Steps between C-alpha positions, in 0.01 A plus 500: 500500500340652799687703734240570769631303776260568804148433560244743583422373856547723791763421738253346762394157617279292257338161540392204276137562467288200608121503426424432883669826597277718256276651767762543761739670228226741404408605864832508646793472275759676712806477459458314165580743215457285192392136395636220303316257297600184309457555146354171419207524754359792300526413139121446487262713312262574807347351825557582860903515504488758214229718653709494826826596334349786310364626842834478659686653216288790559663562857824335481820466261510134362801308420441190280729205574532230235582131595431329162675657216805260532757766433806270535326206288679362201194538288309779346292703746130418479338747291150455600616539880683805391190632322285484771759644735510783282139528509511531885764751500331725246158535690648497846808715437697374789755700673764213457535157323733225616582143410767235633848418379395126456343248290170309521411351182661236271350413150141432587558442877425769773651479845371629818848614593731793406804334406876612491715532193868506446648843461686445158556712195194290327275538800585874474412559151164285540381718804619817356285414201198383697508830707513689174206333378297552810574869508427554141165338548417674795610839414656542821822412701487189727685426830686139490513331860800310624407137586518260810758230426540144627801417298760659293586399130875386437484644136405860634743770333409790705359595846116545559552881567705545178243288295236737638707830426548402148154404423406851642755651286430353191114526517436819732288278733509580871547257767300364786706409807338200722681543832354174612634321171833633595503356839350172386765462215788610727413248763454208243801564311735617771539854410508839667178686442672827582753449243210433252331824578822690504547374126140549380421783261278678769463820254286265256262396781156620486336268738598282807326184617487325838346181596515203729696188459491154670817326648572142414828283462637326194600131482853606688328670771581855392258784523266540190264789477197491289348811363144419597325848545277336764606678838633812633844641378782356716712757715829422298336611187365827668864551625613444102243755414645757701833448341346522153307825591802671654671451157200574281276754671153464520306256223171372482479185738276216468372234751438162326266260667352253230459192708323416843383869426413654857219758617590855402604626834787253475593614161471872573736438792770397284426787267542736807853322572574590153393842533736541814791378290435760237473763761843412645661622155280811429523660875 
């Protein structure tokens, strides 16, 4: 079992790297102090993406964020996928590796979604085994991210925060707190986002994420938020972040913007707002 629960990222703003921003980042990265990549985009052996990543890694700490391991899936982890991930982490030596508390595969089917799971003893044992397998394969601790939820399972035996706390205790992994996911889940499920944060094991958090969401309605006309990563961070999410940082202190803070990606100045402005949030708890 691993016992290192924090990443080696600096407590500064980071952004998800997009190739169209490559030149702008190199010319004027401020206030960005680190970059995140999605692992599955860099599992090849060469080409322009790998060359760009090698160059960026000489200047910035890199966080590798996986989206395809299906850690909550009922089946075994894909050994080929895990081998390619291990190869990436070996040559890149990232400051952090993280994945989602979710599933995205079933037998031979692969889904383009990060799907929720019930919080039961059986699910806990499976997730713990998969996290252990990932950490042993990579030779490093990982961070596990809280999901965005659109429904709750009647068979759940524990809260999400208790589930994550127990996974971290049993495996020694750290946690990634996605504040937008907290807000989205709270609105969709009728929960108090501040109460969720109060109960979250913040001492295990090695990284915090922020992203945009879309607003919709369900069939009954109730608000329904979609974790889209396609727009700026909403004001209530920034306010929730202030609450988190007041409790946790400064943490590495990522701006996620994966769809309808804007020009660099727009993303940099979101990073500056993240920097201001961090400064409020360091001054």
